[in-house]
Each structure stands twice: as structure tokens, then as C-alpha cells.
Short mmCIF file of C-alpha atoms in Angstrom, two decimals:
data_model
loop_
_atom_site.label_atom_id
_atom_site.label_comp_id
_atom_site.label_asym_id
_atom_site.label_seq_id
_atom_site.Cartn_x
_atom_site.Cartn_y
_atom_site.Cartn_z
CA MET A 1 293.69 41.64 183.12
CA THR A 2 293.23 41.48 186.85
CA ASN A 3 291.43 44.45 188.42
CA THR A 4 293.44 45.40 191.48
CA THR A 5 291.08 48.51 192.33
CA SER A 6 288.71 48.05 195.22
CA GLU A 7 285.59 46.34 194.64
CA THR A 8 283.54 48.46 196.80
CA SER A 9 280.45 49.71 195.02
CA PRO A 10 279.57 53.51 195.37
CA LYS A 11 276.13 52.21 196.46
CA ASP A 12 277.61 50.39 199.33
CA PRO A 13 277.87 52.75 202.27
CA GLN A 14 279.64 50.22 204.46
CA GLY A 15 282.28 49.56 202.03
CA ALA A 16 282.97 53.30 201.71
CA ILE A 17 283.13 53.70 205.21
CA SER A 18 285.54 50.92 205.80
CA ASP A 19 287.79 52.32 202.98
CA PHE A 20 287.95 55.53 204.80
CA GLY A 21 288.81 53.92 208.03
CA ILE A 22 285.84 55.33 209.83
CA ASP A 23 284.97 53.68 213.19
CA THR A 24 281.85 51.70 212.79
CA THR A 25 282.17 49.59 216.10
CA SER A 26 278.94 49.91 218.14
CA GLN A 27 279.41 50.35 221.89
CA SER A 28 277.72 48.46 224.70
CA THR A 29 276.22 50.39 227.81
CA GLY A 30 279.11 49.08 229.90
CA GLU A 31 281.83 50.20 227.27
CA ALA A 32 280.21 53.61 226.94
CA LEU A 33 280.16 54.11 230.64
CA ARG A 34 283.91 52.97 230.86
CA ASP A 35 284.76 55.35 228.19
CA TYR A 36 283.03 58.17 229.96
CA VAL A 37 284.96 57.34 233.30
CA ALA A 38 288.17 57.09 231.23
CA ARG A 39 287.49 60.75 229.85
CA LEU A 40 286.74 62.02 233.20
CA ARG A 41 290.16 60.77 234.39
CA GLY A 42 291.68 62.30 231.37
CA GLY A 43 290.57 65.73 232.57
CA GLU A 44 287.35 66.21 230.45
CA LEU A 45 285.11 67.06 233.33
CA GLY A 46 282.79 69.61 231.42
CA SER A 47 279.94 70.84 233.40
CA LEU A 48 279.79 67.85 235.83
CA PRO A 49 281.36 69.60 238.92
CA ALA A 50 278.90 72.36 238.51
CA LEU A 51 276.08 69.95 238.38
CA LEU A 52 277.20 68.00 241.44
CA GLY A 53 277.72 71.35 243.26
CA LEU A 54 274.29 72.24 242.31
CA VAL A 55 272.60 69.19 243.62
CA VAL A 56 274.55 69.64 246.99
CA LEU A 57 273.33 73.36 247.23
CA LEU A 58 269.76 72.20 246.68
CA ILE A 59 270.14 69.72 249.41
CA VAL A 60 271.70 71.91 251.78
CA PHE A 61 269.38 74.85 251.22
CA SER A 62 266.11 72.84 251.14
CA SER A 63 266.99 71.26 254.51
CA LEU A 64 268.02 74.64 256.14
CA ALA A 65 265.45 76.90 254.71
CA ASP A 66 261.71 75.85 254.83
CA THR A 67 260.71 78.10 251.95
CA PHE A 68 263.54 77.26 249.58
CA LEU A 69 261.58 74.64 247.71
CA THR A 70 258.23 76.51 247.81
CA LEU A 71 256.66 77.22 244.21
CA GLY A 72 256.97 81.03 244.83
CA ASN A 73 260.55 80.91 245.46
CA ILE A 74 261.50 78.59 242.55
CA ALA A 75 259.73 81.05 240.32
CA ASN A 76 261.51 83.92 241.72
CA LEU A 77 264.73 82.05 241.55
CA LEU A 78 264.19 81.68 237.84
CA ALA A 79 263.53 85.21 237.33
CA GLN A 80 266.38 86.34 239.54
CA GLY A 81 268.99 84.26 237.72
CA ALA A 82 267.78 84.92 234.19
CA SER A 83 269.55 88.16 233.49
CA ILE A 84 272.94 86.72 234.74
CA VAL A 85 272.61 83.68 232.62
CA ILE A 86 271.92 85.64 229.62
CA ILE A 87 274.89 87.84 229.99
CA ALA A 88 277.12 84.87 230.79
CA MET A 89 275.91 83.08 227.66
CA GLY A 90 277.07 85.98 225.48
CA LEU A 91 280.49 85.97 227.39
CA VAL A 92 280.84 82.35 226.56
CA PHE A 93 281.68 83.43 222.93
CA VAL A 94 284.27 85.87 224.20
CA LEU A 95 285.79 83.23 226.67
CA LEU A 96 286.08 80.60 223.90
CA LEU A 97 288.68 82.75 222.28
CA GLY A 98 290.64 83.05 225.57
CA GLU A 99 289.61 86.78 225.76
CA ILE A 100 287.72 88.61 228.49
CA ASP A 101 285.08 91.58 228.58
CA LEU A 102 285.27 93.40 231.68
CA SER A 103 282.68 96.04 230.42
CA ALA A 104 279.97 93.71 229.74
CA GLY A 105 278.08 94.80 233.00
CA THR A 106 278.23 98.52 232.48
CA ALA A 107 277.71 98.25 228.72
CA SER A 108 274.41 96.41 229.68
CA GLY A 109 273.65 99.55 231.90
CA VAL A 110 274.31 101.81 228.99
CA THR A 111 271.77 99.94 226.82
CA ALA A 112 269.17 99.83 229.66
CA SER A 113 269.60 103.64 230.24
CA VAL A 114 268.96 104.39 226.58
CA MET A 115 265.94 102.14 226.57
CA ALA A 116 264.61 103.75 229.69
CA LEU A 117 265.20 107.35 228.31
CA HIS A 118 263.69 106.52 225.05
CA LEU A 119 260.54 105.40 226.67
CA VAL A 120 260.30 108.23 229.31
CA GLU A 121 260.84 110.98 226.71
CA ASN A 122 258.53 109.28 224.33
CA GLY A 123 261.28 108.93 221.64
CA ASN A 124 262.94 112.21 222.03
CA LEU A 125 266.34 111.26 222.98
CA LEU A 126 267.56 114.68 221.89
CA GLY A 127 265.58 116.26 224.67
CA GLY A 128 266.45 113.65 227.04
CA MET A 129 270.13 113.81 226.44
CA GLY A 130 270.84 117.25 225.63
CA ASN A 131 272.40 118.59 222.33
CA THR A 132 276.26 117.71 223.25
CA VAL A 133 275.53 114.30 224.68
CA PHE A 134 273.08 113.45 221.87
CA ILE A 135 275.73 114.32 219.23
CA MET A 136 278.31 112.34 220.86
CA TYR A 137 275.90 109.42 221.30
CA CYS A 138 275.10 109.51 217.53
CA ALA A 139 278.91 109.83 216.72
CA VAL A 140 279.62 106.60 218.38
CA LEU A 141 276.92 104.84 216.49
CA VAL A 142 278.25 106.31 213.25
CA LEU A 143 281.77 105.04 214.40
CA ALA A 144 280.40 101.56 215.08
CA ILE A 145 278.77 101.35 211.64
CA ALA A 146 282.16 102.35 210.06
CA LEU A 147 284.19 99.91 212.06
CA ALA A 148 281.76 97.05 211.42
CA ALA A 149 281.81 97.79 207.69
CA ALA A 150 285.64 97.87 207.63
CA VAL A 151 285.63 94.17 208.86
CA LYS A 152 282.63 93.37 206.85
CA LEU A 153 280.63 92.52 209.89
CA TRP A 154 277.33 93.42 208.08
CA PRO A 155 274.93 92.34 210.80
CA ALA A 156 276.60 94.57 213.48
CA ALA A 157 276.70 97.50 210.88
CA GLY A 158 273.09 97.11 210.20
CA MET A 159 272.00 96.86 213.90
CA ALA A 160 274.09 100.11 214.79
CA GLY A 161 272.43 101.69 211.82
CA PHE A 162 268.89 100.82 213.07
CA ALA A 163 269.80 102.34 216.42
CA LEU A 164 271.07 105.58 214.67
CA LEU A 165 267.88 105.87 212.54
CA VAL A 166 265.60 105.13 215.51
CA SER A 167 267.33 107.90 217.50
CA LEU A 168 267.51 110.48 214.70
CA ILE A 169 263.80 110.13 213.65
CA GLY A 170 262.51 110.09 217.06
CA VAL A 171 260.25 107.08 216.88
CA PRO A 172 257.64 107.35 219.46
CA ALA A 173 257.87 105.14 222.62
CA ASN A 174 256.98 101.53 221.89
CA PRO A 175 258.16 98.55 224.02
CA TRP A 176 259.24 96.49 221.04
CA VAL A 177 261.15 99.45 219.77
CA GLU A 178 262.78 99.93 223.01
CA ILE A 179 263.87 96.36 223.17
CA LEU A 180 265.25 96.40 219.72
CA LEU A 181 266.99 99.80 220.38
CA ALA A 182 268.62 98.37 223.51
CA ILE A 183 269.99 95.27 221.72
CA CYS A 184 271.19 97.44 218.73
CA VAL A 185 272.99 99.86 220.88
CA GLY A 186 274.64 96.71 222.58
CA ALA A 187 275.85 95.55 219.11
CA ALA A 188 277.33 99.06 218.44
CA ILE A 189 279.19 98.96 221.68
CA GLY A 190 280.59 95.46 220.92
CA SER A 191 281.65 96.73 217.49
CA VAL A 192 283.88 99.45 218.91
CA THR A 193 285.02 96.96 221.72
CA GLY A 194 285.91 94.26 219.24
CA PHE A 195 287.60 96.50 216.69
CA LEU A 196 290.08 97.84 219.29
CA VAL A 197 290.90 94.33 220.36
CA ALA A 198 290.87 92.68 216.83
CA LYS A 199 292.22 95.27 214.61
CA VAL A 200 294.07 97.66 216.69
CA GLY A 201 295.73 94.91 218.80
CA ILE A 202 295.07 96.28 222.27
CA PRO A 203 294.75 93.45 224.72
CA SER A 204 291.16 92.68 225.63
CA PHE A 205 291.70 93.18 229.38
CA VAL A 206 292.90 96.69 228.95
CA VAL A 207 290.34 97.71 226.21
CA THR A 208 287.42 96.48 228.40
CA LEU A 209 288.77 97.63 231.73
CA GLY A 210 288.89 101.23 230.14
CA LEU A 211 285.26 100.85 228.64
CA PHE A 212 284.17 99.60 232.08
CA LEU A 213 284.84 103.03 233.49
CA THR A 214 283.73 104.93 230.39
CA TRP A 215 280.29 103.15 230.33
CA SER A 216 280.03 103.63 234.03
CA GLY A 217 280.28 107.56 233.53
CA VAL A 218 277.93 107.27 230.47
CA VAL A 219 275.33 105.62 232.76
CA LEU A 220 275.72 108.32 235.35
CA GLN A 221 275.43 111.02 232.63
CA LEU A 222 272.25 109.64 231.15
CA ILE A 223 270.43 108.86 234.30
CA GLY A 224 271.92 111.53 236.56
CA ASP A 225 273.31 111.28 239.93
CA GLY A 226 270.66 109.92 242.42
CA GLY A 227 268.11 109.81 239.47
CA THR A 228 265.89 106.80 238.46
CA LEU A 229 263.84 106.22 235.13
CA GLY A 230 260.90 104.04 235.70
CA LEU A 231 259.69 101.38 233.08
CA ARG A 232 255.85 102.05 233.37
CA ASN A 233 254.93 99.70 230.54
CA ASP A 234 252.97 96.32 230.81
CA VAL A 235 255.16 94.66 228.12
CA LEU A 236 258.54 95.57 229.71
CA PHE A 237 257.27 94.69 233.07
CA ASN A 238 256.06 91.34 232.03
CA VAL A 239 259.41 90.34 230.54
CA ALA A 240 260.67 89.27 233.91
CA ASN A 241 257.53 89.35 236.05
CA GLY A 242 254.99 87.83 233.69
CA ASN A 243 253.84 84.17 233.25
CA LEU A 244 252.66 82.03 230.47
CA SER A 245 249.05 80.53 230.83
CA THR A 246 248.66 77.07 231.81
CA ALA A 247 247.92 75.91 228.36
CA GLY A 248 250.94 77.99 227.11
CA SER A 249 253.22 76.39 229.74
CA TRP A 250 252.22 72.85 228.55
CA ALA A 251 252.63 73.87 225.02
CA LEU A 252 256.32 75.03 225.83
CA PHE A 253 256.90 71.82 227.41
CA ALA A 254 255.56 69.75 224.29
CA ILE A 255 257.89 72.07 222.13
CA ALA A 256 260.93 72.05 224.32
CA ALA A 257 260.86 68.37 225.47
CA GLY A 258 259.52 67.04 222.09
CA GLY A 259 262.03 69.02 220.26
CA TYR A 260 264.88 67.83 222.29
CA ALA A 261 263.80 64.14 222.24
CA ALA A 262 263.27 64.34 218.48
CA LEU A 263 266.75 65.90 217.98
CA VAL A 264 268.73 63.42 220.18
CA LEU A 265 266.77 60.31 218.98
CA GLY A 266 266.91 61.46 215.52
CA ARG A 267 270.64 62.05 215.53
CA HIS A 268 271.20 58.73 217.24
CA PHE A 269 269.28 56.39 214.96
CA SER A 270 270.58 58.25 211.87
CA ARG A 271 274.24 57.31 213.00
CA LEU A 272 272.90 53.77 213.54
CA ARG A 273 271.55 53.63 210.07
CA ARG A 274 274.67 55.00 208.45
CA GLY A 275 276.77 52.32 210.41
CA LEU A 276 278.73 55.02 212.52
CA VAL A 277 279.82 54.49 216.01
CA ALA A 278 276.95 55.52 218.45
CA GLN A 279 276.15 55.37 222.09
CA PRO A 280 273.89 52.46 223.18
CA THR A 281 270.42 52.92 222.49
CA PRO A 282 269.26 52.28 226.17
CA LEU A 283 271.46 54.78 227.42
CA ILE A 284 270.14 57.47 224.92
CA LEU A 285 266.78 56.56 225.64
CA THR A 286 267.39 56.80 229.52
CA LYS A 287 269.02 60.20 229.00
CA VAL A 288 266.02 61.52 227.06
CA GLY A 289 263.52 60.05 229.52
CA ILE A 290 265.16 61.82 232.53
CA VAL A 291 265.03 65.24 230.81
CA VAL A 292 261.50 64.69 229.68
CA VAL A 293 260.39 63.59 233.14
CA LEU A 294 262.09 66.44 234.91
CA ALA A 295 260.66 68.90 232.44
CA ALA A 296 257.31 67.71 233.00
CA ALA A 297 257.56 67.83 236.80
CA ALA A 298 258.81 71.30 236.53
CA THR A 299 256.00 72.45 234.23
CA TYR A 300 253.44 70.91 236.52
CA ALA A 301 254.88 72.58 239.55
CA LEU A 302 254.99 75.95 238.03
CA THR A 303 251.44 75.66 236.78
CA VAL A 304 250.01 75.26 240.26
CA ASN A 305 248.75 78.52 241.90
CA ARG A 306 251.59 80.02 243.97
CA SER A 307 249.96 83.02 245.26
CA ALA A 308 249.76 83.63 248.85
CA SER A 309 246.35 85.51 248.47
CA ASP A 310 243.16 83.72 247.96
CA PHE A 311 242.05 86.51 245.62
CA VAL A 312 244.97 86.49 243.29
CA VAL A 313 246.12 83.64 241.01
CA ILE A 314 249.74 83.28 239.99
CA ALA A 315 250.62 80.31 237.81
CA GLY A 316 252.44 79.40 234.74
CA VAL A 317 256.11 79.25 233.56
CA PRO A 318 257.69 82.55 233.81
CA TYR A 319 258.37 84.25 230.45
CA VAL A 320 262.11 84.27 231.23
CA VAL A 321 262.12 80.50 230.90
CA PRO A 322 261.24 80.37 227.26
CA LEU A 323 263.59 83.28 226.50
CA VAL A 324 266.45 81.61 228.01
CA LEU A 325 265.52 78.48 226.18
CA VAL A 326 265.35 80.24 222.80
CA LEU A 327 268.73 81.89 223.43
CA LEU A 328 270.31 78.66 224.53
CA VAL A 329 268.87 76.60 221.37
CA LEU A 330 270.05 79.48 218.91
CA GLY A 331 273.47 79.91 220.51
CA THR A 332 274.15 76.37 220.89
CA PHE A 333 273.19 75.68 217.12
CA VAL A 334 275.30 78.61 215.97
CA LEU A 335 278.32 77.18 217.90
CA GLU A 336 278.03 73.47 217.33
CA ARG A 337 276.19 73.28 213.89
CA THR A 338 277.55 76.23 211.81
CA ARG A 339 280.74 77.10 210.05
CA TYR A 340 280.94 80.25 212.23
CA GLY A 341 280.90 78.34 215.35
CA ARG A 342 283.50 75.93 214.04
CA HIS A 343 285.68 78.93 213.40
CA VAL A 344 285.10 80.31 216.98
CA TYR A 345 286.34 77.14 218.30
CA ALA A 346 289.27 77.02 215.82
CA VAL A 347 290.37 80.45 216.68
CA GLY A 348 290.05 79.67 220.39
CA GLY A 349 292.12 76.71 220.08
CA ASN A 350 295.05 77.83 217.88
CA GLN A 351 294.78 81.35 216.57
CA GLU A 352 297.77 81.01 214.23
CA ALA A 353 296.64 77.74 212.68
CA ALA A 354 293.06 79.19 212.22
CA ARG A 355 294.57 82.12 210.30
CA ARG A 356 296.80 79.74 208.13
CA ALA A 357 293.68 77.75 207.42
CA GLY A 358 292.13 80.75 205.76
CA ILE A 359 289.81 81.94 208.71
CA ASN A 360 289.26 85.61 208.97
CA VAL A 361 290.48 85.73 212.62
CA ALA A 362 289.96 89.56 213.05
CA GLN A 363 286.28 89.30 212.06
CA ILE A 364 285.80 86.30 214.37
CA ARG A 365 287.45 88.06 217.21
CA MET A 366 285.38 91.37 216.64
CA SER A 367 282.17 89.40 216.19
CA VAL A 368 282.28 87.60 219.63
CA PHE A 369 282.35 91.02 221.39
CA VAL A 370 279.36 92.04 219.33
CA ILE A 371 277.41 89.00 220.42
CA ALA A 372 278.55 89.40 224.19
CA SER A 373 277.23 93.16 224.33
CA SER A 374 274.12 92.15 222.53
CA ALA A 375 273.40 89.53 224.94
CA SER A 376 274.37 91.97 227.88
CA ALA A 377 271.64 94.42 226.49
CA ILE A 378 268.98 91.41 226.66
CA GLY A 379 270.12 90.60 230.14
CA ALA A 380 269.69 94.24 230.97
CA ILE A 381 266.23 94.37 229.70
CA VAL A 382 265.23 91.32 231.90
CA TYR A 383 266.96 92.78 235.05
CA SER A 384 265.48 96.26 234.50
CA SER A 385 262.00 94.68 234.03
CA LYS A 386 262.63 92.68 237.40
CA VAL A 387 263.28 95.79 239.33
CA GLY A 388 261.01 98.19 237.25
CA SER A 389 263.49 100.82 236.73
CA VAL A 390 266.88 101.99 235.68
CA ASP A 391 269.14 103.70 238.22
CA PRO A 392 272.79 105.06 238.00
CA ASN A 393 274.04 101.69 239.28
CA ALA A 394 272.67 99.82 236.31
CA GLY A 395 275.19 97.10 235.23
CA GLY A 396 277.55 97.89 238.02
CA GLY A 397 278.27 96.33 241.28
CA ASN A 398 278.54 92.52 240.74
CA THR A 399 276.83 92.00 237.47
CA LEU A 400 280.05 91.32 235.45
CA LEU A 401 281.64 89.17 238.21
CA MET A 402 278.49 87.19 238.45
CA ALA A 403 278.11 86.76 234.58
CA VAL A 404 282.04 85.72 234.20
CA GLY A 405 281.64 83.41 237.29
CA ALA A 406 278.54 81.64 235.89
CA ALA A 407 280.45 80.87 232.84
CA VAL A 408 283.53 79.55 234.58
CA ILE A 409 281.72 77.74 237.29
CA GLY A 410 279.55 75.90 234.56
CA GLY A 411 282.71 74.70 232.89
CA VAL A 412 283.80 77.27 230.18
CA SER A 413 287.65 77.58 230.17
CA LEU A 414 289.29 80.75 230.75
CA PHE A 415 292.03 79.47 228.62
CA GLY A 416 289.80 79.51 225.46
CA GLY A 417 288.69 76.67 223.11
CA LYS A 418 286.51 74.64 225.59
CA GLY A 419 282.99 75.27 226.70
CA ARG A 420 279.41 75.14 225.66
CA LEU A 421 276.63 77.66 226.15
CA ARG A 422 274.61 75.23 228.49
CA ASP A 423 277.77 75.64 230.76
CA ALA A 424 276.76 79.29 231.54
CA VAL A 425 273.01 78.22 232.32
CA ILE A 426 274.31 75.63 234.81
CA GLY A 427 276.74 77.99 236.31
CA GLY A 428 274.14 80.76 236.52
CA ALA A 429 271.84 78.24 238.29
CA VAL A 430 274.61 77.71 240.95
CA LEU A 431 275.16 81.25 241.58
CA ALA A 432 271.44 82.12 241.60
CA THR A 433 271.00 79.32 243.99
CA ILE A 434 273.81 80.49 246.32
CA TYR A 435 272.42 84.01 246.47
CA ASN A 436 268.81 83.08 246.96
CA GLY A 437 269.59 80.44 249.70
CA MET A 438 271.71 82.72 251.38
CA GLY A 439 269.25 85.52 251.45
CA LEU A 440 266.55 83.17 252.84
CA LEU A 441 269.00 82.10 255.57
CA LYS A 442 269.41 85.94 256.30
CA GLN A 443 273.17 85.81 255.95
CA PRO A 444 275.15 88.98 255.66
CA ALA A 445 276.56 90.20 252.41
CA ALA A 446 280.12 89.46 253.66
CA VAL A 447 279.18 85.83 253.88
CA VAL A 448 277.66 85.65 250.43
CA TYR A 449 280.79 87.39 248.86
CA VAL A 450 283.11 84.88 250.55
CA VAL A 451 281.12 81.86 249.50
CA THR A 452 280.77 83.07 245.93
CA GLY A 453 284.41 83.78 245.63
CA LEU A 454 285.42 80.52 247.08
CA VAL A 455 283.04 78.59 244.61
CA LEU A 456 284.42 80.80 241.77
CA LEU A 457 288.11 79.89 242.89
CA LEU A 458 287.22 76.24 243.11
CA ALA A 459 285.93 76.33 239.54
CA ALA A 460 288.82 77.99 238.16
CA SER A 461 291.16 75.60 240.02
CA ILE A 462 289.26 72.68 238.66
CA ASP A 463 289.45 74.18 235.06
CA ALA A 464 293.43 74.63 235.44
CA LEU A 465 294.02 70.96 237.02
CA SER A 466 291.71 69.43 234.41
CA ARG A 467 293.68 71.03 231.66
CA ARG A 468 296.98 69.84 233.15
CA ARG A 469 295.66 66.22 233.39
CA ALA A 470 294.36 66.42 229.95
CA ALA A 471 297.79 67.59 228.70
CA SER A 472 299.85 64.96 230.44
CA SER A 473 297.35 62.11 229.37
CA THR A 474 297.88 62.97 225.58
CA ARG A 475 301.85 62.68 225.93
#
């Protein structure tokens, strides 16, 4: 009797791959480059426009301002842009769903105010807020716990519960407690915002616009009109103003660059061993080599003494750099390597299809606001550390516009479903460079606003045109 079944052995991976029709054709360097150009023509621009814009800005400002590329200004540039970048990374999760969070800036101000008040009052928030405000504050935390539990968003419920417990017990002032308290209050705010959007069904624009005004009033109530709460604590001060030692800076380089190289090369050679399609090895090695060399050059530059005084030594990578890197790695892993991340992209791409596939759409929609508000709290900590205090304008002004602008300029789509966390970092670098360079050139605020607005408009236009091009190319 003739056996008509496949003769492929289960132990033969190549045969199994061919049976399932998986592409195993290796690409040459020329083919890979032509494929990349074809994707660009098809509208898949990603963060390329932002990267090119950043290069142009660096060239222009370095030629116009003699102090732009000095070591002191570079380190200051990193600290200046860190808070906006962190808030923007949180907003990426919201934008991936095609939503918006207009309250992220003022929510960050609320978290900073609670943190500063807890520090100044040595943990006695009741005394700092007064009976009525404290009761309302605790009621919001209880509400956040209930709303998060209703959607089974247990991490958010736990964080809001921690904030409530710390506030009721009156835990004495401690910088690490203050940091955790701020982040947990941010998660509670995100729970309220997310529930109103995901379960009640109010458009995110309306909800967050209302909360933008609400949180502005809360900050004013907590700080007082014209008041200021100082952060007189070495740990909190060093968050944005401290630096790693020279040895610590090179250790960071070894961990970051080595980890990146190991991850990229490991993934590449793993695909080759399995017979799957992969980019040419020389192209991968070139990409890794460029990143490692640039990281080494930046580390070396930052470990040189940049103090203008002969009696003070200021050297080392600023603490905000590893902080941003950790958040970037964790966020990227969550979005690209976990089921939760795949669900976020699925809901952002087609909410109805995601619901029919069994994804808990309400939970995903609520969770991204929790992440955004928690990231806003971290950004508030960095900014408050940089200026050394919290005032009634905390989180107001251009904080939100800068954060949303950073994400959009970096390549995150306002229409949902497209974007990565690194886009927010690149976009944040563009905006920080514009503000820093314009400041060195002593340009008035009017010019800075006009330039920033035009850059944001250009980025949004590129996003819309690339989507139209991508849609027409698939027909």
C-alpha cells in the first residue's frame, strides 16, 4: 500500500517549515536595502523623519551657538528633556489605541504636589491638606480601588491601595516612599480616567479635558496660590541633578550596549539556525557596531569633567539616562514581547475585531490610562527634582503639548495602531534640542512656540500622508 502522506520527519525542521509555507529565503544586503526603500515608498516611514530632523537641528545649532555641543550643555540637555520623554512614553500606550489624554500634564502636577506635601509635612497629609480636602483625597483613592477592581485591573487597585494606606497611616517622610506614593497616586488617577473612557463610554477627549481643568484646581488647592513646596532632600535632588561615577558610567555602557548587542545578535543567529528569513549578517553587525560606538563615545564624553570651576568636579552619566533606558527597555518588552502588548496593538488596529477575538477591550483601554498617568508621575518626579520645588503651575503650561508632540514627532500615529516607545524618545530629543538651541540663541518665546508648532504640524502631516500612501499601496 502506497503511503501518500508527507515523508517529512517531525525531527526535520526544514521540512516542517516548508510544509507550513514559512518564508526561508535569505536576503542579501542589496535585497534588504531595496526592501527597506520599498517600505519607505509604501508609507512605512517610522521614526526616520524625526531622526533626520534631529541631525539637521544638531548641525544648525552647533554652527550657530558655540556652547551647544559643550559637555555641560549636553548633560543639561539630557536632564531637561527627560521628564517630557518619560511622560511621552506613557502617552504612547494611549495613542496606540487612537485615544488621547489631555490631563496627563496636570495629573503629573497632582502627583508632584502630593509627593512634596508628604515630604514637607513629614507624612502628615491630613495636617497639610486639611480635613475636607484629605477626606476627598482618600475618597478618590477608594473610588480608584473600586473601579480598578471592577475591571479586574489588580495592579492598579494595589497601587491605589498602597497610596491610601501610606496616607492614612501617616508614614514618616522618606524619599523612596515619596517616589512610590507619587507613582501610586498617578495609577489611581489613571484608573478613574480609564474607567470613564472604557466603561462609561465618554470620549477620551471630553473626559481628559474635564480632568485637565479639575487637576489644575487640585494642584492650586494643595500648593496654594503663589505658594511653593521645596524638595530639600538629597535623594530627590539627585534624581535629575546627580551623576553616576566614572566606573558606574562605564558599567552602564557595558550593560546597555552589551545587552543590546547580545539581544539583536542572539535573535538574528537564532533565526538563521531555524532557517527563517533574516536580514543579512553584515547589515546587522553594522547596525550593532554603530550603536555601540556611539554609546561608547557618549559615555566617554560624559565622564570628562565638565565643571567650569577648578575646585569642583562634575563628571559621569546623569542619573536620568539609566532611568529613561530602564523605562524604555521595560516598556518595549511589554509592548513587543508580551500578550498584553499584542492586545494593545490589536485593540488600536481594530477594536471590534479584537473584541470578537476574545480580548477584554475595556480592560486594555483602562490599563493604558493607568500606565500613562503612572509615567506622568515619574516625569513629574524628574521635573520637580530638576527645579527643586513644586509650585501651583506644576504640570501646566506646555507640559502636555510637549509630551504629545514628542510622541507624534517621533512617529507614533494619532490614529492608533502604529508606533513604538523609542519613537517618544526620539521625538523628545527633537523638542529638547529645539528648546535648548533656541534658548542658547536667545530667541524670544514667540519664536520658540512658532517653530515647535510648525514641527508638530509637519510631523502630523507626514503621519497622515504616510497612512494614505500605505492604504493606496495595499489596494
